PDB file of C-alpha atoms in Angstrom:
ATOM      1  CA  UNK A   1      72.314 -73.022 -26.764  1.00 86.00           C
ATOM      2  CA  UNK A   2      73.517 -73.191 -23.164  1.00 88.00           C
ATOM      3  CA  UNK A   3      71.773 -71.567 -20.229  1.00 90.00           C
ATOM      4  CA  UNK A   4      74.238 -69.373 -18.304  1.00 93.00           C
ATOM      5  CA  UNK A   5      73.668 -67.680 -14.965  1.00 94.00           C
ATOM      6  CA  UNK A   6      75.753 -64.527 -14.500  1.00 96.00           C
ATOM      7  CA  UNK A   7      76.410 -63.171 -11.021  1.00 96.00           C
ATOM      8  CA  UNK A   8      78.226 -60.021  -9.894  1.00 96.00           C
ATOM      9  CA  UNK A   9      78.334 -58.049  -6.651  1.00 96.00           C
ATOM     10  CA  UNK A  10      77.710 -54.301  -6.670  1.00 97.00           C
ATOM     11  CA  UNK A  11      76.498 -52.199  -3.731  1.00 95.00           C
ATOM     12  CA  UNK A  12      73.901 -50.153  -5.579  1.00 93.00           C
ATOM     13  CA  UNK A  13      72.765 -46.707  -4.555  1.00 91.00           C
ATOM     14  CA  UNK A  14      69.030 -45.896  -4.794  1.00 90.00           C
ATOM     15  CA  UNK A  15      67.976 -45.656  -8.414  1.00 88.00           C
ATOM     16  CA  UNK A  16      70.878 -47.719  -9.785  1.00 92.00           C
ATOM     17  CA  UNK A  17      70.557 -50.888 -11.841  1.00 93.00           C
ATOM     18  CA  UNK A  18      73.137 -53.294 -13.322  1.00 95.00           C
ATOM     19  CA  UNK A  19      73.153 -54.546 -16.899  1.00 95.00           C
ATOM     20  CA  UNK A  20      75.248 -57.068 -18.815  1.00 96.00           C
ATOM     21  CA  UNK A  21      76.574 -56.056 -22.249  1.00 95.00           C
ATOM     22  CA  UNK A  22      79.052 -57.633 -24.650  1.00 94.00           C
ATOM     23  CA  UNK A  23      80.257 -58.298 -28.162  1.00 92.00           C
ATOM     24  CA  UNK A  24      77.552 -60.781 -29.145  1.00 93.00           C
ATOM     25  CA  UNK A  25      74.109 -59.595 -30.261  1.00 92.00           C
ATOM     26  CA  UNK A  26      72.542 -61.635 -27.453  1.00 93.00           C
ATOM     27  CA  UNK A  27      74.416 -59.358 -25.026  1.00 93.00           C
ATOM     28  CA  UNK A  28      73.383 -56.188 -26.811  1.00 92.00           C
ATOM     29  CA  UNK A  29      76.419 -55.685 -29.039  1.00 92.00           C
ATOM     30  CA  UNK A  30      78.001 -53.277 -26.517  1.00 92.00           C
ATOM     31  CA  UNK A  31      74.850 -51.122 -26.497  1.00 91.00           C
ATOM     32  CA  UNK A  32      73.804 -50.586 -22.846  1.00 91.00           C
ATOM     33  CA  UNK A  33      70.211 -49.851 -23.868  1.00 88.00           C
ATOM     34  CA  UNK A  34      70.036 -53.320 -25.468  1.00 90.00           C
ATOM     35  CA  UNK A  35      71.905 -55.067 -22.662  1.00 92.00           C
ATOM     36  CA  UNK A  36      70.471 -57.615 -20.256  1.00 93.00           C
ATOM     37  CA  UNK A  37      69.052 -56.376 -16.973  1.00 93.00           C
ATOM     38  CA  UNK A  38      70.195 -58.170 -13.828  1.00 95.00           C
ATOM     39  CA  UNK A  39      67.943 -58.647 -10.825  1.00 94.00           C
ATOM     40  CA  UNK A  40      68.715 -58.366  -7.116  1.00 94.00           C
ATOM     41  CA  UNK A  41      67.001 -59.064  -3.805  1.00 93.00           C
ATOM     42  CA  UNK A  42      69.456 -57.301  -1.505  1.00 93.00           C
ATOM     43  CA  UNK A  43      70.867 -54.496  -3.648  1.00 92.00           C
ATOM     44  CA  UNK A  44      74.317 -56.150  -3.651  1.00 95.00           C
ATOM     45  CA  UNK A  45      74.192 -59.495  -5.464  1.00 96.00           C
ATOM     46  CA  UNK A  46      72.972 -59.113  -9.054  1.00 96.00           C
ATOM     47  CA  UNK A  47      72.126 -62.070 -11.281  1.00 96.00           C
ATOM     48  CA  UNK A  48      70.408 -63.062 -14.498  1.00 95.00           C
ATOM     49  CA  UNK A  49      69.992 -66.099 -16.774  1.00 94.00           C
ATOM     50  CA  UNK A  50      70.913 -65.939 -20.470  1.00 94.00           C
ATOM     51  CA  UNK A  51      70.714 -68.556 -23.224  1.00 93.00           C
ATOM     52  CA  UNK A  52      73.982 -68.333 -25.181  1.00 92.00           C
ATOM     53  CA  UNK A  53      75.077 -70.009 -28.430  1.00 91.00           C
ATOM     54  CA  UNK A  54      77.870 -72.551 -27.888  1.00 88.00           C
ATOM     55  CA  UNK A  55      81.406 -72.695 -29.312  1.00 86.00           C
ATOM     56  CA  UNK A  56      81.898 -68.956 -28.929  1.00 88.00           C
ATOM     57  CA  UNK A  57      84.189 -66.797 -26.798  1.00 90.00           C
ATOM     58  CA  UNK A  58      82.233 -63.912 -25.318  1.00 93.00           C
ATOM     59  CA  UNK A  59      83.726 -60.602 -24.218  1.00 95.00           C
ATOM     60  CA  UNK A  60      81.522 -58.611 -21.887  1.00 96.00           C
ATOM     61  CA  UNK A  61      81.261 -56.051 -19.081  1.00 96.00           C
ATOM     62  CA  UNK A  62      78.754 -54.914 -16.503  1.00 97.00           C
ATOM     63  CA  UNK A  63      77.421 -51.355 -16.502  1.00 95.00           C
ATOM     64  CA  UNK A  64      75.520 -49.389 -13.878  1.00 94.00           C
ATOM     65  CA  UNK A  65      72.514 -47.502 -15.214  1.00 92.00           C
ATOM     66  CA  UNK A  66      69.721 -45.341 -13.885  1.00 88.00           C
ATOM     67  CA  UNK A  67      66.772 -47.570 -12.954  1.00 75.00           C
ATOM     68  CA  UNK A  68      64.258 -45.293 -14.695  1.00 64.00           C
ATOM     69  CA  UNK A  69      65.683 -44.665 -18.153  1.00 53.00           C
ATOM     70  CA  UNK A  70      62.953 -42.163 -19.037  1.00 52.00           C
ATOM     71  CA  UNK A  71      63.501 -40.154 -15.870  1.00 45.00           C
ATOM     72  CA  UNK A  72      67.260 -40.297 -16.405  1.00 48.00           C
ATOM     73  CA  UNK A  73      66.858 -38.435 -19.668  1.00 49.00           C
ATOM     74  CA  UNK A  74      65.417 -35.495 -17.719  1.00 46.00           C
ATOM     75  CA  UNK A  75      62.768 -33.103 -18.952  1.00 41.00           C
ATOM     76  CA  UNK A  76      62.322 -32.615 -22.677  1.00 43.00           C
ATOM     77  CA  UNK A  77      61.557 -29.539 -24.759  1.00 46.00           C
ATOM     78  CA  UNK A  78      59.711 -29.872 -28.070  1.00 44.00           C
ATOM     79  CA  UNK A  79      60.383 -27.245 -30.738  1.00 44.00           C
ATOM     80  CA  UNK A  80      60.167 -26.941 -34.505  1.00 44.00           C
ATOM     81  CA  UNK A  81      63.207 -26.899 -36.757  1.00 42.00           C
ATOM     82  CA  UNK A  82      63.616 -24.946 -39.983  1.00 41.00           C
ATOM     83  CA  UNK A  83      61.684 -27.605 -41.900  1.00 43.00           C
ATOM     84  CA  UNK A  84      58.698 -27.389 -39.583  1.00 44.00           C
ATOM     85  CA  UNK A  85      59.345 -30.811 -37.985  1.00 46.00           C
ATOM     86  CA  UNK A  86      59.084 -31.253 -34.248  1.00 45.00           C
ATOM     87  CA  UNK A  87      62.345 -32.229 -32.539  1.00 46.00           C
ATOM     88  CA  UNK A  88      62.916 -33.342 -28.950  1.00 44.00           C
ATOM     89  CA  UNK A  89      65.700 -31.578 -27.077  1.00 46.00           C
ATOM     90  CA  UNK A  90      66.844 -32.977 -23.704  1.00 47.00           C
ATOM     91  CA  UNK A  91      67.343 -30.278 -21.081  1.00 46.00           C
ATOM     92  CA  UNK A  92      69.099 -32.493 -18.536  1.00 48.00           C
ATOM     93  CA  UNK A  93      72.661 -33.843 -18.710  1.00 47.00           C
ATOM     94  CA  UNK A  94      71.979 -36.831 -16.397  1.00 44.00           C
ATOM     95  CA  UNK A  95      73.526 -39.843 -18.217  1.00 45.00           C
ATOM     96  CA  UNK A  96      71.709 -43.104 -18.845  1.00 83.00           C
ATOM     97  CA  UNK A  97      74.901 -45.036 -18.124  1.00 87.00           C
ATOM     98  CA  UNK A  98      76.222 -44.060 -14.706  1.00 89.00           C
ATOM     99  CA  UNK A  99      79.304 -46.256 -14.629  1.00 91.00           C
ATOM    100  CA  UNK A 100      81.183 -48.681 -16.877  1.00 93.00           C
ATOM    101  CA  UNK A 101      83.559 -51.372 -15.721  1.00 95.00           C
ATOM    102  CA  UNK A 102      87.092 -50.202 -16.497  1.00 93.00           C
ATOM    103  CA  UNK A 103      88.516 -53.708 -16.910  1.00 93.00           C
ATOM    104  CA  UNK A 104      90.853 -53.503 -19.903  1.00 91.00           C
ATOM    105  CA  UNK A 105      89.598 -55.726 -22.692  1.00 90.00           C
ATOM    106  CA  UNK A 106      86.567 -56.759 -20.640  1.00 93.00           C
ATOM    107  CA  UNK A 107      85.701 -60.135 -19.132  1.00 95.00           C
ATOM    108  CA  UNK A 108      85.815 -63.273 -21.281  1.00 92.00           C
ATOM    109  CA  UNK A 109      83.863 -66.522 -21.279  1.00 91.00           C
ATOM    110  CA  UNK A 110      84.246 -69.491 -23.638  1.00 87.00           C
ATOM    111  CA  UNK A 111      80.969 -71.411 -23.875  1.00 87.00           C
ATOM    112  CA  UNK A 112      80.836 -75.046 -24.937  1.00 82.00           C
ATOM    113  CA  UNK A 113      77.955 -77.495 -24.843  1.00 78.00           C
ATOM    114  CA  UNK A 114      76.737 -78.326 -21.337  1.00 75.00           C
ATOM    115  CA  UNK A 115      73.731 -80.345 -20.152  1.00 74.00           C
ATOM    116  CA  UNK A 116      73.272 -78.055 -17.143  1.00 78.00           C
ATOM    117  CA  UNK A 117      73.130 -74.360 -16.368  1.00 86.00           C
ATOM    118  CA  UNK A 118      76.582 -72.781 -16.113  1.00 86.00           C
ATOM    119  CA  UNK A 119      76.924 -70.453 -13.145  1.00 89.00           C
ATOM    120  CA  UNK A 120      79.486 -67.680 -13.772  1.00 91.00           C
ATOM    121  CA  UNK A 121      80.394 -65.892 -10.527  1.00 93.00           C
ATOM    122  CA  UNK A 122      82.299 -62.787 -11.614  1.00 94.00           C
ATOM    123  CA  UNK A 123      82.962 -61.546  -8.094  1.00 94.00           C
ATOM    124  CA  UNK A 124      82.873 -57.785  -7.557  1.00 95.00           C
ATOM    125  CA  UNK A 125      81.933 -55.125 -10.100  1.00 96.00           C
ATOM    126  CA  UNK A 126      84.945 -53.668 -11.925  1.00 94.00           C
ATOM    127  CA  UNK A 127      87.336 -56.287 -10.470  1.00 93.00           C
ATOM    128  CA  UNK A 128      88.587 -59.547 -11.951  1.00 91.00           C
ATOM    129  CA  UNK A 129      88.407 -62.362  -9.363  1.00 88.00           C
ATOM    130  CA  UNK A 130      91.541 -64.169  -8.196  1.00 86.00           C
ATOM    131  CA  UNK A 131      91.111 -67.588  -9.815  1.00 77.00           C
ATOM    132  CA  UNK A 132      93.503 -69.164  -7.296  1.00 77.00           C
ATOM    133  CA  UNK A 133      91.019 -68.534  -4.482  1.00 79.00           C
ATOM    134  CA  UNK A 134      87.759 -68.007  -6.354  1.00 82.00           C
ATOM    135  CA  UNK A 135      85.802 -70.680  -8.249  1.00 81.00           C
ATOM    136  CA  UNK A 136      84.334 -68.714 -11.117  1.00 86.00           C
ATOM    137  CA  UNK A 137      82.413 -71.374 -13.065  1.00 84.00           C
ATOM    138  CA  UNK A 138      80.248 -74.128 -11.609  1.00 82.00           C
ATOM    139  CA  UNK A 139      77.212 -76.127 -12.726  1.00 78.00           C
ATOM    140  CA  UNK A 140      73.705 -75.759 -11.350  1.00 73.00           C
ATOM    141  CA  UNK A 141      72.394 -79.316 -11.253  1.00 56.00           C
ATOM    142  CA  UNK A 142      70.847 -79.633  -7.784  1.00 46.00           C
ATOM    143  CA  UNK A 143      67.825 -77.352  -7.819  1.00 46.00           C
ATOM    144  CA  UNK A 144      64.607 -78.291  -9.543  1.00 45.00           C
ATOM    145  CA  UNK A 145      64.054 -74.680 -10.630  1.00 46.00           C
ATOM    146  CA  UNK A 146      65.949 -71.431 -11.040  1.00 45.00           C
ATOM    147  CA  UNK A 147      64.581 -67.906 -10.786  1.00 46.00           C
ATOM    148  CA  UNK A 148      65.241 -65.358 -13.536  1.00 47.00           C
ATOM    149  CA  UNK A 149      65.484 -61.623 -12.930  1.00 46.00           C
ATOM    150  CA  UNK A 150      61.826 -61.232 -13.906  1.00 48.00           C
ATOM    151  CA  UNK A 151      60.762 -63.740 -11.246  1.00 48.00           C
ATOM    152  CA  UNK A 152      59.922 -66.532 -13.707  1.00 48.00           C
ATOM    153  CA  UNK A 153      60.691 -70.062 -12.534  1.00 47.00           C
ATOM    154  CA  UNK A 154      62.535 -72.284 -15.020  1.00 47.00           C
ATOM    155  CA  UNK A 155      63.122 -76.026 -14.497  1.00 48.00           C
ATOM    156  CA  UNK A 156      66.730 -77.244 -14.378  1.00 44.00           C
ATOM    157  CA  UNK A 157      67.609 -80.802 -15.267  1.00 47.00           C
ATOM    158  CA  UNK A 158      68.628 -82.944 -12.278  1.00 48.00           C
ATOM    159  CA  UNK A 159      71.269 -85.593 -12.903  1.00 46.00           C
ATOM    160  CA  UNK A 160      71.352 -89.118 -11.595  1.00 48.00           C
ATOM    161  CA  UNK A 161      74.182 -91.621 -11.278  1.00 45.00           C
ATOM    162  CA  UNK A 162      73.441 -92.964 -14.770  1.00 53.00           C
ATOM    163  CA  UNK A 163      74.040 -89.617 -16.491  1.00 68.00           C
ATOM    164  CA  UNK A 164      77.192 -89.430 -18.610  1.00 73.00           C
ATOM    165  CA  UNK A 165      78.872 -86.331 -20.013  1.00 74.00           C
ATOM    166  CA  UNK A 166      81.467 -86.675 -22.796  1.00 72.00           C
ATOM    167  CA  UNK A 167      83.852 -83.700 -23.030  1.00 74.00           C
ATOM    168  CA  UNK A 168      85.913 -83.506 -26.231  1.00 72.00           C
ATOM    169  CA  UNK A 169      88.853 -81.078 -26.357  1.00 71.00           C
ATOM    170  CA  UNK A 170      91.805 -80.769 -28.694  1.00 72.00           C
ATOM    171  CA  UNK A 171      94.122 -80.550 -25.664  1.00 76.00           C
ATOM    172  CA  UNK A 172      92.978 -81.852 -22.295  1.00 79.00           C
ATOM    173  CA  UNK A 173      93.774 -79.969 -19.054  1.00 79.00           C
ATOM    174  CA  UNK A 174      95.919 -82.927 -17.948  1.00 83.00           C
ATOM    175  CA  UNK A 175      99.712 -83.175 -17.643  1.00 83.00           C
ATOM    176  CA  UNK A 176     101.462 -86.539 -18.175  1.00 86.00           C
ATOM    177  CA  UNK A 177     104.958 -87.164 -16.825  1.00 86.00           C
ATOM    178  CA  UNK A 178     107.097 -90.307 -16.764  1.00 86.00           C
ATOM    179  CA  UNK A 179     108.489 -91.221 -13.341  1.00 86.00           C
ATOM    180  CA  UNK A 180     112.033 -92.429 -12.629  1.00 83.00           C
ATOM    181  CA  UNK A 181     110.754 -96.022 -12.728  1.00 85.00           C
ATOM    182  CA  UNK A 182     109.265 -95.513 -16.193  1.00 82.00           C
ATOM    183  CA  UNK A 183     105.643 -95.343 -15.063  1.00 86.00           C
ATOM    184  CA  UNK A 184     103.352 -92.610 -16.322  1.00 85.00           C
ATOM    185  CA  UNK A 185     101.912 -90.184 -13.773  1.00 87.00           C
ATOM    186  CA  UNK A 186      98.922 -88.000 -14.590  1.00 86.00           C
ATOM    187  CA  UNK A 187      97.569 -84.894 -12.897  1.00 82.00           C
ATOM    188  CA  UNK A 188      95.095 -82.152 -13.686  1.00 80.00           C
ATOM    189  CA  UNK A 189      96.559 -78.955 -15.089  1.00 76.00           C
ATOM    190  CA  UNK A 190      94.869 -76.476 -12.745  1.00 69.00           C
ATOM    191  CA  UNK A 191      96.647 -73.603 -14.483  1.00 66.00           C
ATOM    192  CA  UNK A 192      94.644 -74.277 -17.644  1.00 59.00           C
ATOM    193  CA  UNK A 193      92.174 -71.504 -18.377  1.00 53.00           C
ATOM    194  CA  UNK A 194      89.721 -73.808 -20.100  1.00 51.00           C
ATOM    195  CA  UNK A 195      86.085 -73.633 -19.115  1.00 48.00           C
ATOM    196  CA  UNK A 196      86.301 -77.385 -18.544  1.00 48.00           C
ATOM    197  CA  UNK A 197      89.063 -77.199 -15.960  1.00 57.00           C
ATOM    198  CA  UNK A 198      88.731 -76.557 -12.210  1.00 65.00           C
ATOM    199  CA  UNK A 199      85.261 -75.007 -12.064  1.00 66.00           C
ATOM    200  CA  UNK A 200      83.559 -77.586 -14.251  1.00 70.00           C
ATOM    201  CA  UNK A 201      85.275 -80.529 -12.536  1.00 71.00           C
ATOM    202  CA  UNK A 202      84.163 -79.304  -9.124  1.00 71.00           C
ATOM    203  CA  UNK A 203      80.633 -78.709 -10.362  1.00 69.00           C
ATOM    204  CA  UNK A 204      80.330 -82.239 -11.777  1.00 71.00           C
ATOM    205  CA  UNK A 205      82.002 -84.076  -8.909  1.00 72.00           C
ATOM    206  CA  UNK A 206      79.738 -86.841  -7.613  1.00 70.00           C
ATOM    207  CA  UNK A 207      76.850 -85.841  -9.887  1.00 70.00           C
ATOM    208  CA  UNK A 208      77.530 -87.807 -13.053  1.00 72.00           C
ATOM    209  CA  UNK A 209      80.053 -89.857 -14.991  1.00 76.00           C
ATOM    210  CA  UNK A 210      82.465 -87.762 -17.068  1.00 78.00           C
ATOM    211  CA  UNK A 211      84.485 -89.066 -20.034  1.00 76.00           C
ATOM    212  CA  UNK A 212      87.307 -86.836 -21.296  1.00 77.00           C
ATOM    213  CA  UNK A 213      88.512 -87.206 -24.899  1.00 76.00           C
ATOM    214  CA  UNK A 214      91.507 -85.369 -26.354  1.00 79.00           C
ATOM    215  CA  UNK A 215      95.296 -84.977 -26.487  1.00 78.00           C
ATOM    216  CA  UNK A 216      97.330 -85.102 -23.251  1.00 79.00           C
ATOM    217  CA  UNK A 217     100.238 -82.741 -22.621  1.00 74.00           C
ATOM    218  CA  UNK A 218     103.654 -84.322 -22.034  1.00 79.00           C
ATOM    219  CA  UNK A 219     107.261 -83.186 -22.373  1.00 81.00           C
ATOM    220  CA  UNK A 220     108.454 -86.798 -22.220  1.00 82.00           C
ATOM    221  CA  UNK A 221     108.825 -89.082 -25.209  1.00 81.00           C
ATOM    222  CA  UNK A 222     105.875 -91.380 -25.792  1.00 78.00           C
ATOM    223  CA  UNK A 223     106.782 -94.752 -27.261  1.00 77.00           C
ATOM    224  CA  UNK A 224     104.673 -96.068 -30.171  1.00 76.00           C
ATOM    225  CA  UNK A 225     103.324 -98.966 -28.080  1.00 75.00           C
ATOM    226  CA  UNK A 226     102.209 -96.496 -25.386  1.00 71.00           C
ATOM    227  CA  UNK A 227     100.162 -94.294 -27.658  1.00 66.00           C
TER     228      UNK A 227
END
């Protein structure tokens, strides 16, 4: 399991709340009533912490709901049906879900093992962030504690210079190219959409030693003695 902090911005009207729902059962299985409630201190920035199983690609959305689900259902009438059983009939058409994100296909997140809390900043409600200007995924490794939506304080591991993280991928987000002099030049592939690309590298910078293991991309021929 990996602890993930989700964050989204939504300027809520009085009586509105934000929930996180998705394909996985942990995220409610697309059922808003079973989704995860986000908390806010200013009515704009909403956040929550979730423990997610690793090695899984999650699809999810945020929904806006009425803060009082019972009140949102309106008044109820109780009457008897033909079998003599009492049935509850809602007399109000106020919906529980006030607004869904209309992002086609939803948001996605691939979760792999991480020794720290992943912070997923999804930007604004119902908008996908521009990844060229927005760092979506970082690591929370500085604070001694984090605060969940229910106000509970949870300790977060702090790293020292002796900490080492080994990241194993089938294909690394690195591009190798041979120069005109025959030397190999390497650079990060910042266009890679891997979780372990830009956001993770920035989050780990200066905090711990990172060892990357995997295949490197190259369009140039690699001689046997260079492999």
